[in-house]
Amino acid sequence: MTTDATSLTGARPSDRADGLLARLSDPAADGDDLDARILDAALGEFETYGLRRVSVEDVAKRAGVARTTIYRRFSNKEQLLQAVILRECRRFLTGIARATEGLASPEDAVVEGFVAGLQSARTHPLMTRVLQSEPEAFLPQLSMNGGAVMLAARDVLADRLRRARPERAEEHNAVAEVLLRVAVSLLLVPGGGLALDDEDAIRAFARDYLTRMLRSGDDGTR
C-alpha cells in the first residue's frame, strides 16, 4: 500500500483536496491484509495513548511485525496517522450515507445525517481520546490537505439532499457544510445551553432548528 497523504503537500490546496477525496471514496485505498493489520494496531495505540506518545516501534510491536515492514509501507509516523484517519473517515462517511439512504425528504436527510454524524463522532474511541487529552490536535487533522475530510462529509450529505429535492440543488452544499460546522462546534465546545445529551435530543434539535435552512417555496420561503 502507498497511502501517499504527505506526497500531496507540494500541490495546490484544491489538488490536495481532490486527491484526498479520491482516496476517501476508494475502498481499495485500505490496502491488503497486512496494511489492515498495521492500521488496526496503529488505531489501537492512538486510542490508548494519544497521538503524540505513540511511536512506529509501538505500532510494530502491537501488530507483531518488524518496524522496517511498516516503513516500507508508510514513510513515517505522520503518514501512518493520516492513513488511520482516512480509513476512519471512510467508515464515518459510510455511516452517514447509510443513515440517509432512501429518505423521503431533505428534512429527514438533514436530521438523520446530523444525528448519525454527531453520535458517531462522539462515541468514536479515537475521537474521544483526542478531544479529551489533545484537543488542539483535532482541527489540524480535520483540515489536513485543504479540508478534504470536511468536503467529503459535506458532499455525502449534499448528495442525499439533492436526491430528495433536486430543484433546490444550489443550496445543498451550503446547508450540508453548516450542519457539519455546527457538529464540530458541539464536539469542541460541549455543554452550554444546548442539552444535546442523547439521540432523541439531537434529533429534536435538528428537526426544530437545522431543517429551517431548507427553503421549500418558489420564492425562497418555507
Coordinates of N, CA and C in Angstrom, one line a residue:
M1 N 0.8 -1.2 0.0 CA 0.0 0.0 0.0 C 0.9 1.2 0.0
T2 N 0.5 2.3 -0.8 CA 1.2 3.5 -0.7 C 0.2 4.6 -0.4
T3 N -0.1 4.8 0.9 CA -1.1 5.8 1.3 C -0.4 7.1 1.3
D4 N -0.3 7.8 0.2 CA 0.6 8.9 0.0 C -0.1 10.2 0.3
A5 N -0.5 10.3 1.6 CA -1.1 11.6 2.0 C -0.1 12.7 2.0
T6 N 1.1 12.5 2.5 CA 2.1 13.5 2.6 C 2.7 13.9 1.3
S7 N 2.6 13.1 0.3 CA 3.2 13.4 -1.0 C 2.4 14.5 -1.7
L8 N 1.2 14.9 -1.2 CA 0.4 15.9 -1.8 C 0.8 17.3 -1.3
T9 N 1.7 17.4 -0.3 CA 1.9 18.6 0.4 C 2.5 19.7 -0.5
G10 N 3.1 19.3 -1.6 CA 3.6 20.3 -2.6 C 2.6 20.8 -3.6
A11 N 1.4 20.3 -3.5 CA 0.4 20.6 -4.5 C -0.5 21.8 -4.0
R12 N -1.3 22.4 -4.9 CA -2.2 23.4 -4.5 C -3.2 22.8 -3.6
P13 N -3.9 23.7 -2.7 CA -4.9 23.2 -1.8 C -6.0 22.4 -2.5
S14 N -6.5 22.9 -3.7 CA -7.5 22.2 -4.4 C -7.1 20.9 -4.9
D15 N -5.8 20.8 -5.4 CA -5.3 19.5 -5.8 C -5.2 18.5 -4.7
R16 N -4.7 19.0 -3.5 CA -4.6 18.1 -2.4 C -6.0 17.6 -2.0
A17 N -7.0 18.5 -2.0 CA -8.3 18.1 -1.6 C -8.9 17.1 -2.6
D18 N -8.7 17.3 -3.9 CA -9.2 16.3 -4.9 C -8.5 15.0 -4.6
G19 N -7.2 15.0 -4.3 CA -6.5 13.7 -4.1 C -7.0 13.0 -2.9
L20 N -7.3 13.7 -1.8 CA -7.8 13.0 -0.6 C -9.2 12.6 -0.8
L21 N -10.0 13.4 -1.5 CA -11.4 13.0 -1.8 C -11.4 11.7 -2.6
A22 N -10.5 11.5 -3.5 CA -10.5 10.3 -4.3 C -10.2 9.1 -3.4
R23 N -9.2 9.3 -2.5 CA -8.9 8.2 -1.6 C -10.0 7.9 -0.6
L24 N -10.7 8.9 -0.2 CA -11.8 8.7 0.7 C -12.9 7.9 0.1
S25 N -13.1 8.0 -1.2 CA -14.2 7.3 -1.9 C -13.8 6.0 -2.5
D26 N -12.5 5.6 -2.3 CA -12.0 4.4 -2.9 C -11.7 3.3 -1.9
P27 N -12.6 2.3 -1.8 CA -12.4 1.3 -0.8 C -11.0 0.6 -0.9
A28 N -10.5 0.5 -2.1 CA -9.2 -0.2 -2.3 C -8.1 0.6 -1.6
A29 N -8.3 1.8 -1.2 CA -7.3 2.6 -0.6 C -6.9 2.0 0.8
D30 N -7.7 1.1 1.3 CA -7.4 0.5 2.6 C -6.3 -0.5 2.5
G31 N -5.9 -1.0 1.3 CA -4.8 -1.8 1.1 C -5.1 -3.3 1.4
D32 N -4.0 -4.1 1.6 CA -4.2 -5.5 1.8 C -4.3 -5.9 3.2
D33 N -4.3 -7.2 3.5 CA -4.5 -7.7 4.9 C -3.4 -7.2 5.8
L34 N -2.1 -7.1 5.3 CA -1.1 -6.6 6.2 C -1.3 -5.1 6.5
D35 N -1.7 -4.3 5.5 CA -2.0 -2.9 5.8 C -3.1 -2.8 6.9
A36 N -4.1 -3.6 6.7 CA -5.2 -3.6 7.7 C -4.7 -4.0 9.1
R37 N -3.8 -4.9 9.2 CA -3.2 -5.3 10.5 C -2.4 -4.2 11.1
I38 N -1.7 -3.5 10.3 CA -0.9 -2.4 10.8 C -1.8 -1.2 11.2
L39 N -2.8 -0.9 10.4 CA -3.7 0.2 10.7 C -4.5 -0.1 11.9
D40 N -4.9 -1.4 12.1 CA -5.6 -1.8 13.3 C -4.8 -1.6 14.6
A41 N -3.5 -2.0 14.4 CA -2.6 -1.8 15.6 C -2.3 -0.3 15.8
A42 N -2.2 0.5 14.8 CA -1.9 1.9 15.0 C -3.2 2.6 15.6
L43 N -4.3 2.2 15.2 CA -5.6 2.7 15.8 C -5.6 2.4 17.2
G44 N -5.3 1.1 17.6 CA -5.4 0.7 19.0 C -4.4 1.5 19.8
E45 N -3.2 1.8 19.3 CA -2.2 2.5 20.0 C -2.6 4.0 20.2
F46 N -3.1 4.6 19.2 CA -3.5 6.0 19.2 C -4.7 6.2 20.2
E47 N -5.7 5.2 20.2 CA -6.8 5.3 21.1 C -6.4 5.1 22.5
T48 N -5.4 4.3 22.8 CA -4.9 4.1 24.2 C -4.0 5.2 24.7
Y49 N -3.1 5.6 23.9 CA -2.0 6.5 24.4 C -2.0 7.9 23.8
G50 N -2.9 8.2 22.8 CA -2.9 9.5 22.2 C -2.0 9.6 21.0
L51 N -2.0 10.7 20.3 CA -1.3 10.8 19.1 C 0.2 11.1 19.3
R52 N 0.5 11.8 20.3 CA 1.9 12.2 20.5 C 2.8 11.1 21.0
R53 N 2.3 10.3 21.9 CA 3.2 9.4 22.7 C 3.5 8.1 21.9
V54 N 2.7 7.8 20.8 CA 2.9 6.6 20.1 C 4.0 6.7 19.1
S55 N 4.8 5.7 19.0 CA 5.9 5.6 18.0 C 5.6 4.5 17.0
V56 N 6.3 4.5 15.9 CA 6.2 3.4 14.9 C 6.6 2.1 15.6
E57 N 7.6 2.1 16.4 CA 8.0 0.9 17.1 C 6.9 0.3 18.0
D58 N 6.1 1.2 18.6 CA 5.0 0.7 19.4 C 4.0 0.0 18.5
V59 N 3.7 0.6 17.4 CA 2.7 0.0 16.4 C 3.2 -1.3 15.9
A60 N 4.5 -1.4 15.6 CA 5.1 -2.6 15.1 C 5.0 -3.8 16.2
K61 N 5.2 -3.4 17.4 CA 5.1 -4.4 18.5 C 3.6 -4.9 18.6
R62 N 2.7 -4.0 18.5 CA 1.3 -4.4 18.6 C 0.8 -5.2 17.4
A63 N 1.3 -4.9 16.3 CA 1.0 -5.6 15.0 C 1.7 -6.9 14.9
G64 N 2.8 -7.1 15.6 CA 3.6 -8.3 15.5 C 4.4 -8.3 14.2
V65 N 4.9 -7.2 13.8 CA 5.7 -7.1 12.6 C 7.0 -6.3 12.9
A66 N 8.0 -6.4 12.0 CA 9.2 -5.6 12.2 C 8.9 -4.1 11.9
R67 N 9.6 -3.2 12.5 CA 9.5 -1.8 12.2 C 9.8 -1.5 10.8
T68 N 10.7 -2.2 10.2 CA 11.0 -2.0 8.8 C 9.9 -2.3 7.8
T69 N 9.0 -3.3 8.3 CA 7.9 -3.6 7.5 C 6.9 -2.4 7.4
I70 N 6.7 -1.7 8.5 CA 5.9 -0.6 8.5 C 6.5 0.5 7.6
Y71 N 7.8 0.8 7.8 CA 8.4 1.8 7.0 C 8.4 1.6 5.5
R72 N 8.3 0.3 5.1 CA 8.2 0.0 3.7 C 6.8 0.4 3.1
R73 N 5.9 0.6 4.0 CA 4.5 0.9 3.5 C 4.1 2.3 3.9
F74 N 4.6 2.8 5.0 CA 4.4 4.2 5.5 C 5.7 4.9 5.8
S75 N 6.0 6.0 5.2 CA 7.3 6.5 5.3 C 7.7 7.1 6.7
N76 N 6.6 7.4 7.4 CA 6.9 8.0 8.8 C 5.6 7.9 9.6
K77 N 5.7 8.3 10.8 CA 4.5 8.2 11.7 C 3.4 9.1 11.3
E78 N 3.7 10.2 10.7 CA 2.6 11.1 10.3 C 1.8 10.5 9.1
Q79 N 2.5 9.9 8.2 CA 1.8 9.2 7.1 C 0.9 8.0 7.6
L80 N 1.5 7.3 8.6 CA 0.7 6.2 9.2 C -0.6 6.8 9.9
L81 N -0.4 7.9 10.7 CA -1.6 8.5 11.3 C -2.6 9.0 10.3
Q82 N -2.2 9.6 9.2 CA -3.1 10.0 8.2 C -3.8 8.8 7.6
A83 N -3.1 7.7 7.4 CA -3.8 6.5 6.8 C -4.8 6.0 7.8
V84 N -4.6 6.0 9.1 CA -5.6 5.6 10.1 C -6.8 6.6 10.0
I85 N -6.5 7.9 9.9 CA -7.6 8.8 9.9 C -8.4 8.7 8.6
L86 N -7.8 8.5 7.5 CA -8.5 8.3 6.2 C -9.4 7.1 6.3
R87 N -8.9 6.0 6.9 CA -9.8 4.8 7.0 C -11.0 5.0 7.9
E88 N -10.7 5.7 9.0 CA -11.8 6.0 10.0 C -12.8 7.0 9.3
C89 N -12.3 8.0 8.6 CA -13.2 8.9 7.9 C -14.1 8.2 6.9
R90 N -13.5 7.2 6.2 CA -14.3 6.4 5.2 C -15.4 5.7 5.9
R91 N -15.1 5.1 7.1 CA -16.2 4.5 7.8 C -17.2 5.5 8.3
F92 N -16.8 6.6 8.7 CA -17.7 7.7 9.2 C -18.6 8.1 8.0
L93 N -18.1 8.3 6.9 CA -18.9 8.7 5.7 C -19.8 7.6 5.3
T94 N -19.4 6.4 5.4 CA -20.3 5.3 5.1 C -21.5 5.3 6.1
G95 N -21.2 5.6 7.3 CA -22.3 5.6 8.3 C -23.3 6.7 8.0
I96 N -22.9 7.9 7.6 CA -23.8 8.9 7.2 C -24.6 8.5 6.0
A97 N -23.9 7.9 5.0 CA -24.6 7.5 3.8 C -25.7 6.5 4.1
R98 N -25.4 5.6 4.9 CA -26.4 4.5 5.3 C -27.6 5.2 6.1
A99 N -27.3 6.1 7.0 CA -28.3 6.7 7.8 C -29.3 7.5 6.9
T100 N -28.8 8.1 5.8 CA -29.6 9.0 5.0 C -30.1 8.3 3.7
E101 N -29.8 7.0 3.5 CA -30.1 6.4 2.2 C -31.7 6.2 2.2
G102 N -32.2 6.6 1.0 CA -33.7 6.3 0.8 C -34.6 7.1 1.6
L103 N -34.2 8.2 2.2 CA -35.1 9.0 3.0 C -36.0 9.8 2.0
A104 N -37.2 10.1 2.5 CA -38.2 10.6 1.6 C -38.1 12.1 1.4
S105 N -37.5 12.8 2.3 CA -37.4 14.3 2.2 C -36.0 14.8 2.6
P106 N -35.7 16.0 2.1 CA -34.4 16.6 2.6 C -34.4 16.9 4.0
E107 N -35.5 17.2 4.6 CA -35.6 17.4 6.0 C -35.2 16.2 6.8
D108 N -35.7 15.0 6.4 CA -35.3 13.8 7.0 C -33.8 13.6 6.9
A109 N -33.2 13.9 5.7 CA -31.8 13.7 5.4 C -31.0 14.6 6.4
V110 N -31.4 15.9 6.5 CA -30.7 16.8 7.4 C -30.7 16.2 8.9
V111 N -31.9 15.8 9.3 CA -32.0 15.3 10.7 C -31.1 14.0 10.9
E112 N -31.3 13.0 10.1 CA -30.7 11.8 10.3 C -29.2 11.8 10.0
G113 N -28.8 12.7 9.0 CA -27.4 12.9 8.8 C -26.7 13.5 9.9
F114 N -27.3 14.5 10.5 CA -26.8 15.2 11.6 C -26.7 14.3 12.9
V115 N -27.7 13.6 13.1 CA -27.7 12.6 14.2 C -26.6 11.6 14.1
A116 N -26.5 11.0 12.9 CA -25.5 9.9 12.7 C -24.1 10.5 12.8
G117 N -23.9 11.6 12.2 CA -22.5 12.2 12.2 C -22.1 12.6 13.6
L118 N -23.0 13.3 14.4 CA -22.6 13.7 15.7 C -22.4 12.6 16.7
Q119 N -23.4 11.6 16.6 CA -23.3 10.4 17.5 C -22.0 9.6 17.2
S120 N -21.8 9.4 15.9 CA -20.6 8.6 15.5 C -19.3 9.3 16.0
A121 N -19.2 10.6 15.9 CA -18.0 11.3 16.3 C -17.9 11.3 17.8
R122 N -19.0 11.4 18.5 CA -19.0 11.5 20.0 C -18.6 10.1 20.6
T123 N -18.9 9.0 19.9 CA -18.7 7.7 20.5 C -17.4 7.0 19.9
H124 N -16.7 7.6 19.0 CA -15.6 7.0 18.4 C -14.4 7.0 19.4
P125 N -13.8 5.9 19.7 CA -12.8 5.9 20.7 C -11.6 6.8 20.4
L126 N -11.1 6.9 19.2 CA -10.0 7.8 18.8 C -10.4 9.2 19.0
M127 N -11.6 9.6 18.5 CA -12.1 11.0 18.6 C -12.2 11.3 20.1
T128 N -12.8 10.4 20.9 CA -12.9 10.7 22.3 C -11.6 10.9 23.0
R129 N -10.6 10.1 22.6 CA -9.3 10.2 23.2 C -8.6 11.6 22.9
V130 N -8.7 11.9 21.6 CA -8.1 13.2 21.1 C -8.8 14.4 21.8
L131 N -10.1 14.4 21.8 CA -10.8 15.6 22.3 C -10.6 15.7 23.8
Q132 N -10.4 14.6 24.5 CA -10.2 14.7 26.0 C -8.7 15.1 26.3
S133 N -7.8 14.6 25.6 CA -6.4 14.7 26.0 C -5.5 15.6 25.1
E134 N -5.9 15.7 23.8 CA -5.2 16.5 22.9 C -6.1 17.3 22.0
P135 N -7.0 18.1 22.5 CA -8.0 18.8 21.7 C -7.4 19.7 20.6
E136 N -6.2 20.2 20.9 CA -5.5 21.1 19.9 C -5.1 20.3 18.7
A137 N -5.1 19.0 18.7 CA -4.7 18.2 17.6 C -5.9 17.9 16.6
F138 N -7.1 18.2 17.1 CA -8.3 17.8 16.3 C -8.4 18.6 15.0
L139 N -8.4 19.9 15.1 CA -8.7 20.7 14.0 C -7.6 20.6 12.9
P140 N -6.3 20.5 13.2 CA -5.3 20.3 12.2 C -5.6 19.0 11.4
Q141 N -6.0 17.9 12.0 CA -6.2 16.7 11.3 C -7.5 16.8 10.5
L142 N -8.5 17.5 11.0 CA -9.8 17.7 10.3 C -9.5 18.5 9.0
S143 N -8.6 19.5 9.1 CA -8.4 20.4 8.0 C -7.2 20.0 7.1
M144 N -6.7 18.8 7.3 CA -5.5 18.4 6.5 C -5.8 18.3 5.0
N145 N -4.8 18.6 4.2 CA -5.0 18.5 2.8 C -6.2 19.4 2.3
G146 N -6.2 20.7 2.7 CA -7.2 21.6 2.2 C -8.6 21.3 2.7
G147 N -8.7 20.7 3.8 CA -10.0 20.5 4.4 C -10.8 19.4 3.7
A148 N -10.2 18.5 3.0 CA -10.9 17.5 2.2 C -11.8 16.6 3.0
V149 N -11.4 16.3 4.2 CA -12.3 15.5 5.1 C -13.6 16.1 5.2
M150 N -13.6 17.4 5.6 CA -14.9 18.2 5.7 C -15.6 18.2 4.4
L151 N -14.9 18.4 3.3 CA -15.5 18.5 2.0 C -16.2 17.1 1.6
A152 N -15.5 16.0 1.9 CA -16.1 14.7 1.6 C -17.4 14.5 2.4
A153 N -17.4 14.8 3.7 CA -18.6 14.6 4.5 C -19.7 15.5 4.0
R154 N -19.3 16.8 3.6 CA -20.3 17.7 3.1 C -20.9 17.1 1.8
D155 N -20.1 16.5 0.9 CA -20.6 16.1 -0.3 C -21.5 14.9 -0.2
V156 N -21.3 14.0 0.8 CA -22.1 12.9 1.1 C -23.5 13.3 1.4
L157 N -23.6 14.3 2.4 CA -24.9 14.8 2.8 C -25.6 15.6 1.8
A158 N -24.8 16.4 1.1 CA -25.4 17.3 0.0 C -26.0 16.4 -1.1
D159 N -25.3 15.3 -1.4 CA -25.9 14.4 -2.4 C -27.2 13.8 -2.0
R160 N -27.4 13.5 -0.7 CA -28.7 13.0 -0.2 C -29.7 14.1 -0.3
L161 N -29.4 15.3 0.0 CA -30.3 16.4 -0.2 C -30.8 16.6 -1.6
R162 N -29.8 16.5 -2.5 CA -30.1 16.7 -3.9 C -31.0 15.6 -4.4
R163 N -30.9 14.4 -4.0 CA -31.7 13.3 -4.4 C -33.2 13.6 -4.0
A164 N -33.3 14.1 -2.8 CA -34.7 14.3 -2.2 C -35.3 15.6 -2.8
R165 N -34.5 16.6 -3.1 CA -35.1 17.8 -3.7 C -34.2 18.4 -4.7
P166 N -34.1 17.8 -5.9 CA -33.2 18.3 -7.0 C -33.4 19.7 -7.4
E167 N -34.6 20.2 -7.3 CA -34.9 21.6 -7.8 C -34.2 22.6 -6.9
R168 N -33.7 22.2 -5.7 CA -33.0 23.2 -4.9 C -31.5 22.8 -4.7
A169 N -31.0 22.3 -5.8 CA -29.6 21.7 -5.7 C -28.6 22.7 -5.3
E170 N -28.8 24.0 -5.7 CA -27.8 25.0 -5.5 C -27.5 25.3 -4.0
E171 N -28.5 25.0 -3.2 CA -28.4 25.4 -1.7 C -27.8 24.2 -0.9
H172 N -27.7 23.0 -1.5 CA -27.4 21.9 -0.6 C -26.0 21.8 -0.1
N173 N -25.0 22.2 -0.9 CA -23.6 22.3 -0.3 C -23.5 23.2 0.9
A174 N -24.1 24.3 0.8 CA -24.1 25.3 1.9 C -24.7 24.7 3.2
V175 N -25.9 24.1 3.0 CA -26.7 23.6 4.1 C -25.9 22.4 4.7
A176 N -25.3 21.5 3.9 CA -24.5 20.4 4.4 C -23.3 20.9 5.2
E177 N -22.6 21.9 4.7 CA -21.4 22.4 5.4 C -21.8 23.0 6.7
V178 N -22.9 23.8 6.7 CA -23.3 24.4 8.0 C -23.6 23.3 9.0
L179 N -24.3 22.3 8.6 CA -24.6 21.2 9.5 C -23.3 20.6 10.1
L180 N -22.3 20.4 9.3 CA -21.0 19.8 9.8 C -20.3 20.8 10.7
R181 N -20.3 22.1 10.4 CA -19.7 23.0 11.3 C -20.4 23.2 12.6
V182 N -21.7 23.0 12.6 CA -22.4 23.0 13.9 C -22.0 21.8 14.7
A183 N -21.9 20.7 14.1 CA -21.5 19.4 14.8 C -20.1 19.5 15.3
V184 N -19.2 20.1 14.5 CA -17.8 20.3 15.0 C -17.8 21.2 16.2
S185 N -18.5 22.3 16.2 CA -18.5 23.2 17.4 C -19.1 22.5 18.6
L186 N -20.1 21.6 18.4 CA -20.6 20.9 19.6 C -19.6 19.9 20.1
L187 N -18.8 19.4 19.3 CA -17.7 18.5 19.7 C -16.6 19.2 20.5
L188 N -16.2 20.3 20.0 CA -15.1 21.1 20.5 C -15.5 21.8 21.8
V189 N -16.8 22.3 21.8 CA -17.2 23.1 23.0 C -18.5 22.5 23.5
P190 N -18.4 21.4 24.2 CA -19.6 20.7 24.7 C -20.2 21.5 25.9
G191 N -21.4 21.2 26.2 CA -22.1 21.9 27.3 C -22.8 23.1 26.8
G192 N -22.9 24.1 27.7 CA -23.6 25.3 27.3 C -25.1 25.2 27.4
G193 N -25.8 26.0 26.7 CA -27.2 26.0 26.8 C -28.0 24.9 26.0
L194 N -27.2 24.2 25.1 CA -27.9 23.2 24.3 C -27.7 21.8 25.0
A195 N -28.8 21.3 25.5 CA -28.7 20.0 26.2 C -28.9 18.9 25.2
L196 N -27.9 18.6 24.4 CA -28.0 17.5 23.4 C -27.3 16.3 23.8
D197 N -27.8 15.7 24.9 CA -27.1 14.6 25.6 C -27.4 13.2 25.0
D198 N -28.5 13.1 24.3 CA -28.9 11.8 23.8 C -29.4 11.9 22.4
E199 N -29.7 10.8 21.7 CA -30.1 10.8 20.3 C -31.4 11.5 20.1
D200 N -32.4 11.3 21.0 CA -33.7 12.0 20.9 C -33.5 13.5 20.9
A201 N -32.7 14.0 21.8 CA -32.5 15.4 21.9 C -31.8 16.0 20.7
I202 N -30.8 15.3 20.2 CA -30.1 15.7 19.0 C -31.1 15.7 17.8
R203 N -31.9 14.7 17.7 CA -32.9 14.6 16.6 C -33.9 15.8 16.7
A204 N -34.4 16.1 17.9 CA -35.4 17.1 18.0 C -34.7 18.5 17.7
F205 N -33.5 18.7 18.1 CA -32.8 20.0 17.8 C -32.7 20.1 16.3
A206 N -32.2 19.1 15.6 CA -32.0 19.1 14.2 C -33.4 19.4 13.5
R207 N -34.4 18.7 13.9 CA -35.7 18.9 13.3 C -36.3 20.3 13.5
D208 N -36.1 20.8 14.7 CA -36.7 22.1 15.1 C -35.9 23.3 14.5
Y209 N -34.6 23.2 14.4 CA -33.8 24.3 14.0 C -33.0 24.2 12.7
L210 N -32.4 23.0 12.5 CA -31.5 22.9 11.4 C -32.2 22.7 10.1
T211 N -33.4 22.1 10.1 CA -34.2 22.0 8.8 C -34.7 23.3 8.3
R212 N -34.6 24.4 9.2 CA -35.1 25.7 8.7 C -34.2 26.3 7.6
M213 N -33.0 25.7 7.5 CA -32.1 26.2 6.4 C -32.6 25.8 5.0
L214 N -33.5 24.8 5.0 CA -34.0 24.3 3.7 C -35.2 25.2 3.3
R215 N -35.1 25.7 2.1 CA -36.2 26.5 1.5 C -37.2 25.6 0.8
S216 N -38.4 25.8 0.9 CA -39.4 24.9 0.3 C -40.3 25.6 -0.8
G217 N -40.5 26.9 -0.6 CA -41.3 27.6 -1.6 C -40.6 28.2 -2.8
D218 N -41.2 28.5 -3.9 CA -40.6 29.0 -5.1 C -40.0 30.4 -4.8
D219 N -40.5 31.1 -3.8 CA -40.0 32.4 -3.5 C -38.9 32.4 -2.5
G220 N -38.5 31.2 -2.1 CA -37.4 31.0 -1.1 C -37.9 31.0 0.3
T221 N -39.3 31.0 0.5 CA -39.8 30.9 1.9 C -40.2 29.5 2.2
R222 N -40.4 29.2 3.5 CA -40.9 27.9 3.9 C -42.4 27.9 3.9

